[in-house]
GROMACS .gro file of C-alpha atoms in nm:
model
  234
    1MET     CA    1  10.279  11.254  12.147
    2LYS     CA    2  10.476  11.184  11.823
    3ILE     CA    3  10.258  11.029  11.504
    4LEU     CA    4  10.426  10.872  11.216
    5ALA     CA    5  10.188  10.841  10.931
    6ILE     CA    6  10.215  10.653  10.611
    7ASP     CA    7  10.038  10.640  10.321
    8THR     CA    8  10.091  10.422   9.976
    9THR     CA    9   9.751  10.377   9.859
   10GLY     CA   10   9.737  10.592   9.567
   11GLN     CA   11   9.999  10.742   9.312
   12THR     CA   12  10.166  10.947   9.567
   13ALA     CA   13  10.379  10.775   9.870
   14SER     CA   14  10.358  10.982  10.170
   15ALA     CA   15  10.519  10.979  10.533
   16ALA     CA   16  10.477  11.284  10.809
   17LEU     CA   17  10.584  11.277  11.139
   18LEU     CA   18  10.350  11.473  11.379
   19GLU     CA   19  10.453  11.575  11.776
   20ASN     CA   20  10.236  11.734  11.994
   21GLY     CA   21   9.981  11.929  11.732
   22VAL     CA   22  10.282  11.983  11.477
   23ILE     CA   23  10.392  11.837  11.151
   24VAL     CA   24  10.754  11.840  11.192
   25ALA     CA   25  10.826  11.654  10.873
   26GLU     CA   26  10.665  11.543  10.544
   27TYR     CA   27  10.806  11.378  10.252
   28SER     CA   28  10.595  11.297   9.938
   29ILE     CA   29  10.656  11.136   9.646
   30ASN     CA   30  10.458  11.123   9.303
   31TYR     CA   31  10.688  11.012   9.030
   32LYS     CA   32  10.804  10.672   8.845
   33MET     CA   33  10.894  10.454   9.146
   34THR     CA   34  10.689  10.208   9.324
   35HIS     CA   35  10.625  10.251   9.686
   36SER     CA   36  10.827   9.956   9.781
   37GLN     CA   37  11.149  10.118   9.649
   38THR     CA   38  11.029  10.455   9.802
   39ILE     CA   39  10.824  10.433  10.127
   40LEU     CA   40  11.133  10.325  10.360
   41PRO     CA   41  11.364  10.522  10.217
   42MET     CA   42  11.148  10.803  10.286
   43ILE     CA   43  11.099  10.742  10.670
   44ASP     CA   44  11.440  10.667  10.705
   45GLU     CA   45  11.525  11.013  10.569
   46ILE     CA   46  11.279  11.185  10.795
   47CYS     CA   47  11.415  11.005  11.113
   48LYS     CA   48  11.774  11.142  11.002
   49LYS     CA   49  11.667  11.511  10.923
   50ILE     CA   50  11.485  11.542  11.250
   51GLU     CA   51  11.689  11.290  11.459
   52LEU     CA   52  11.369  11.092  11.508
   53ASP     CA   53  11.458  10.766  11.709
   54LEU     CA   54  11.162  10.538  11.594
   55TYR     CA   55  11.142  10.394  11.922
   56THR     CA   56  11.001  10.719  12.081
   57VAL     CA   57  10.712  10.727  11.818
   58ASN     CA   58  10.375  10.657  12.021
   59TYR     CA   59  10.150  10.589  11.722
   60ILE     CA   60  10.181  10.441  11.352
   61ALA     CA   61   9.882  10.568  11.141
   62CYS     CA   62   9.812  10.365  10.828
   63SER     CA   63   9.605  10.495  10.549
   64CYS     CA   64   9.406  10.155  10.521
   65GLY     CA   65   9.224  10.216  10.182
   66PRO     CA   66   9.050  10.167   9.968
   67GLY     CA   67   9.328  10.216   9.716
   68SER     CA   68   9.567   9.997   9.485
   69PHE     CA   69   9.599   9.660   9.597
   70THR     CA   70   9.959   9.684   9.575
   71GLY     CA   71  10.015   9.999   9.773
   72LEU     CA   72   9.788   9.859  10.033
   73ARG     CA   73   9.987   9.574  10.080
   74ILE     CA   74  10.305   9.774  10.109
   75GLY     CA   75  10.155  10.042  10.340
   76ALA     CA   76  10.018   9.776  10.569
   77ALA     CA   77  10.319   9.540  10.577
   78THR     CA   78  10.539   9.871  10.660
   79ALA     CA   79  10.322   9.970  10.925
   80LYS     CA   80  10.281   9.641  11.078
   81GLY     CA   81  10.680   9.576  11.056
   82LEU     CA   82  10.762   9.896  11.245
   83ALA     CA   83  10.467   9.858  11.509
   84LEU     CA   84  10.633   9.537  11.599
   85GLY     CA   85  10.971   9.628  11.596
   86GLY     CA   86  10.874   9.894  11.808
   87ASN     CA   87  10.598   9.773  12.039
   88ILE     CA   88  10.385  10.046  11.866
   89ASP     CA   89  10.003  10.096  11.874
   90VAL     CA   90   9.882  10.108  11.533
   91VAL     CA   91   9.567  10.372  11.408
   92ALA     CA   92   9.400  10.233  11.096
   93VAL     CA   93   9.268  10.581  10.896
   94PRO     CA   94   9.018  10.538  10.588
   95THR     CA   95   9.202  10.642  10.285
   96LEU     CA   96   8.895  10.831  10.164
   97ASP     CA   97   8.891  11.044  10.513
   98ALA     CA   98   9.212  11.162  10.491
   99LEU     CA   99   9.194  11.269  10.136
  100ALA     CA  100   8.879  11.455  10.228
  101TYR     CA  101   9.053  11.602  10.517
  102ASN     CA  102   9.303  11.767  10.340
  103VAL     CA  103   8.997  12.055  10.268
  104PHE     CA  104   8.904  12.216  10.592
  105ASP     CA  105   8.613  12.410  10.706
  106THR     CA  106   8.360  12.474  10.409
  107ASP     CA  107   8.019  12.479  10.340
  108ALA     CA  108   8.063  12.283  10.020
  109VAL     CA  109   8.026  11.925  10.011
  110ILE     CA  110   8.379  11.711   9.991
  111CYS     CA  111   8.393  11.442   9.745
  112PRO     CA  112   8.722  11.254   9.702
  113ILE     CA  113   8.779  11.023   9.404
  114MET     CA  114   9.052  10.779   9.328
  115ASP     CA  115   9.068  10.592   9.006
  116ALA     CA  116   8.964  10.252   8.992
  117ARG     CA  117   8.958  10.191   8.652
  118ARG     CA  118   8.701  10.089   8.426
  119GLN     CA  119   8.522  10.414   8.441
  120GLN     CA  120   8.494  10.349   8.849
  121VAL     CA  121   8.611  10.561   9.136
  122TYR     CA  122   8.642  10.485   9.492
  123THR     CA  123   8.432  10.770   9.647
  124ALA     CA  124   8.257  10.890   9.944
  125PHE     CA  125   8.089  11.215  10.061
  126TYR     CA  126   8.168  11.451  10.326
  127GLN     CA  127   8.080  11.792  10.496
  128TRP     CA  128   8.186  12.039  10.748
  129ARG     CA  129   7.910  12.086  11.025
  130GLU     CA  130   7.956  12.283  11.319
  131ASN     CA  131   8.342  12.239  11.313
  132GLU     CA  132   8.263  11.888  11.298
  133PHE     CA  133   8.394  11.627  11.015
  134CYS     CA  134   8.120  11.438  10.893
  135ARG     CA  135   8.124  11.140  10.630
  136LEU     CA  136   7.766  11.157  10.444
  137THR     CA  137   7.794  10.821  10.287
  138GLU     CA  138   7.919  10.479  10.291
  139TYR     CA  139   8.275  10.396  10.124
  140SER     CA  140   8.157  10.305   9.752
  141ALA     CA  141   8.353  10.166   9.433
  142LEU     CA  142   8.123  10.344   9.178
  143PRO     CA  143   8.067  10.442   8.804
  144ILE     CA  144   8.200  10.804   8.753
  145GLU     CA  145   7.827  10.879   8.626
  146GLU     CA  146   7.668  10.755   8.928
  147VAL     CA  147   7.867  10.984   9.177
  148ILE     CA  148   7.818  11.271   8.937
  149LYS     CA  149   7.451  11.200   8.988
  150GLN     CA  150   7.462  11.197   9.381
  151ALA     CA  151   7.685  11.487   9.379
  152LYS     CA  152   7.434  11.700   9.195
  153ASP     CA  153   7.151  11.551   9.428
  154TYR     CA  154   7.276  11.755   9.720
  155GLN     CA  155   7.250  12.103   9.539
  156ASN     CA  156   7.554  12.245   9.690
  157LYS     CA  157   7.874  12.339   9.543
  158VAL     CA  158   8.097  11.991   9.519
  159ILE     CA  159   8.448  11.998   9.602
  160PHE     CA  160   8.635  11.726   9.391
  161LEU     CA  161   8.978  11.614   9.452
  162GLY     CA  162   9.196  11.274   9.452
  163ASP     CA  163   9.370  11.100   9.167
  164GLY     CA  164   8.999  11.042   8.989
  165VAL     CA  165   8.965  11.427   8.916
  166ALA     CA  166   9.227  11.402   8.619
  167VAL     CA  167   9.107  11.106   8.494
  168HIS     CA  168   8.698  11.210   8.473
  169LYS     CA  169   8.750  11.603   8.451
  170GLU     CA  170   8.625  11.625   8.129
  171LEU     CA  171   8.291  11.486   8.250
  172LEU     CA  172   8.324  11.719   8.579
  173LEU     CA  173   8.381  12.027   8.419
  174ASN     CA  174   8.024  12.020   8.252
  175GLU     CA  175   7.895  12.047   8.594
  176LYS     CA  176   7.867  12.455   8.726
  177ASP     CA  177   7.877  12.352   9.096
  178PHE     CA  178   8.173  12.134   9.073
  179CYS     CA  179   8.500  12.297   9.168
  180PHE     CA  180   8.879  12.174   9.241
  181PRO     CA  181   9.123  12.223   9.515
  182PRO     CA  182   9.476  12.334   9.392
  183ALA     CA  183   9.746  12.067   9.371
  184HIS     CA  184   9.865  12.078   9.712
  185CYS     CA  185   9.540  11.971   9.856
  186ASN     CA  186   9.462  11.732   9.598
  187LEU     CA  187   9.646  11.403   9.646
  188GLN     CA  188   9.658  11.197   9.949
  189ARG     CA  189   9.914  11.322  10.200
  190GLY     CA  190  10.092  11.171  10.526
  191ALA     CA  191  10.006  11.519  10.748
  192SER     CA  192   9.654  11.457  10.680
  193VAL     CA  193   9.686  11.094  10.767
  194ALA     CA  194   9.866  11.202  11.090
  195ALA     CA  195   9.609  11.495  11.196
  196LEU     CA  196   9.281  11.278  11.139
  197ALA     CA  197   9.490  11.010  11.328
  198VAL     CA  198   9.444  11.252  11.627
  199LYS     CA  199   9.123  11.231  11.631
  200LEU     CA  200   9.060  10.853  11.628
  201ILE     CA  201   9.298  10.831  11.900
  202GLU     CA  202   9.104  11.037  12.105
  203LYS     CA  203   8.791  10.802  12.036
  204GLY     CA  204   9.007  10.516  12.135
  205GLU     CA  205   9.034  10.373  11.804
  206VAL     CA  206   9.391  10.210  11.832
  207ILE     CA  207   9.515   9.876  11.752
  208LYS     CA  208   9.791   9.633  11.737
  209GLY     CA  209   9.977   9.604  11.422
  210SER     CA  210   9.844   9.251  11.399
  211GLU     CA  211   9.489   9.343  11.378
  212LEU     CA  212   9.537   9.602  11.085
  213GLU     CA  213   9.261   9.528  10.813
  214LEU     CA  214   9.233   9.678  10.476
  215ILE     CA  215   8.937   9.830  10.296
  216TYR     CA  216   8.949   9.683   9.959
  217LEU     CA  217   8.566   9.748   9.841
  218ARG     CA  218   8.652   9.513   9.534
  219LYS     CA  219   8.825   9.190   9.429
  220PRO     CA  220   9.192   9.230   9.329
  221GLN     CA  221   9.201   9.246   8.909
  222ALA     CA  222   9.380   8.909   8.887
  223GLU     CA  223   9.088   8.739   9.094
  224ARG     CA  224   8.824   8.945   8.898
  225GLU     CA  225   8.999   8.835   8.563
  226ARG     CA  226   9.018   8.447   8.681
  227GLU     CA  227   8.635   8.493   8.774
  228GLN     CA  228   8.536   8.601   8.426
  229LYS     CA  229   8.747   8.318   8.249
  230LEU     CA  230   8.595   8.056   8.492
  231LYS     CA  231   8.262   8.199   8.375
  232GLY     CA  232   8.360   8.201   8.016
  233GLU     CA  233   8.438   7.833   8.024
  234ALA     CA  234   8.099   7.734   8.188
   0.00000   0.00000   0.00000
């Protein structure tokens, strides 16, 4: 079974190819380029390096949010285009799930936080229980202070990861039970999207590209600003 996974929901663009349980290739870029400039060339480079015929891929795994509105749409358009062109089924992998899946088999609570600006983050809480990866809360867009409060309520060590850590680290460092993984575990990875997609495929959570829906949690900034302007004029 071959799974091509992509993630363009945050600062990092990442693509990976998983074949029969092995990550054969992974390509990630976290630099000064837009995902529209990087994701297709990255996939093309993977195909060249491992002599992959895209038509032999069984599934396209797409990180489906929450995250950057532009990034989400670029990833979805890429996944849909590849799926349509090759008649390939799609697996929608929630971004926060895949990010938390970077951390394996720990007794700690895992809390991915993605910067949503205005002192808010996209987040959820997770834990490994009897070798099962469990989400403990709904996906949310919350003020960082509320996330810290919820984390402290677990009265357990909490591992924070994601691009929200760098933004809010000054507040997070004040808590003795909070800890942070090394750089290779901290941001979105196509390999984690692919690995988690295997679990979803086993549950039958496979769709057509046209059925792919994204998790937004908040309205786009332009729409929020327009609503605020209209309220001011009322």
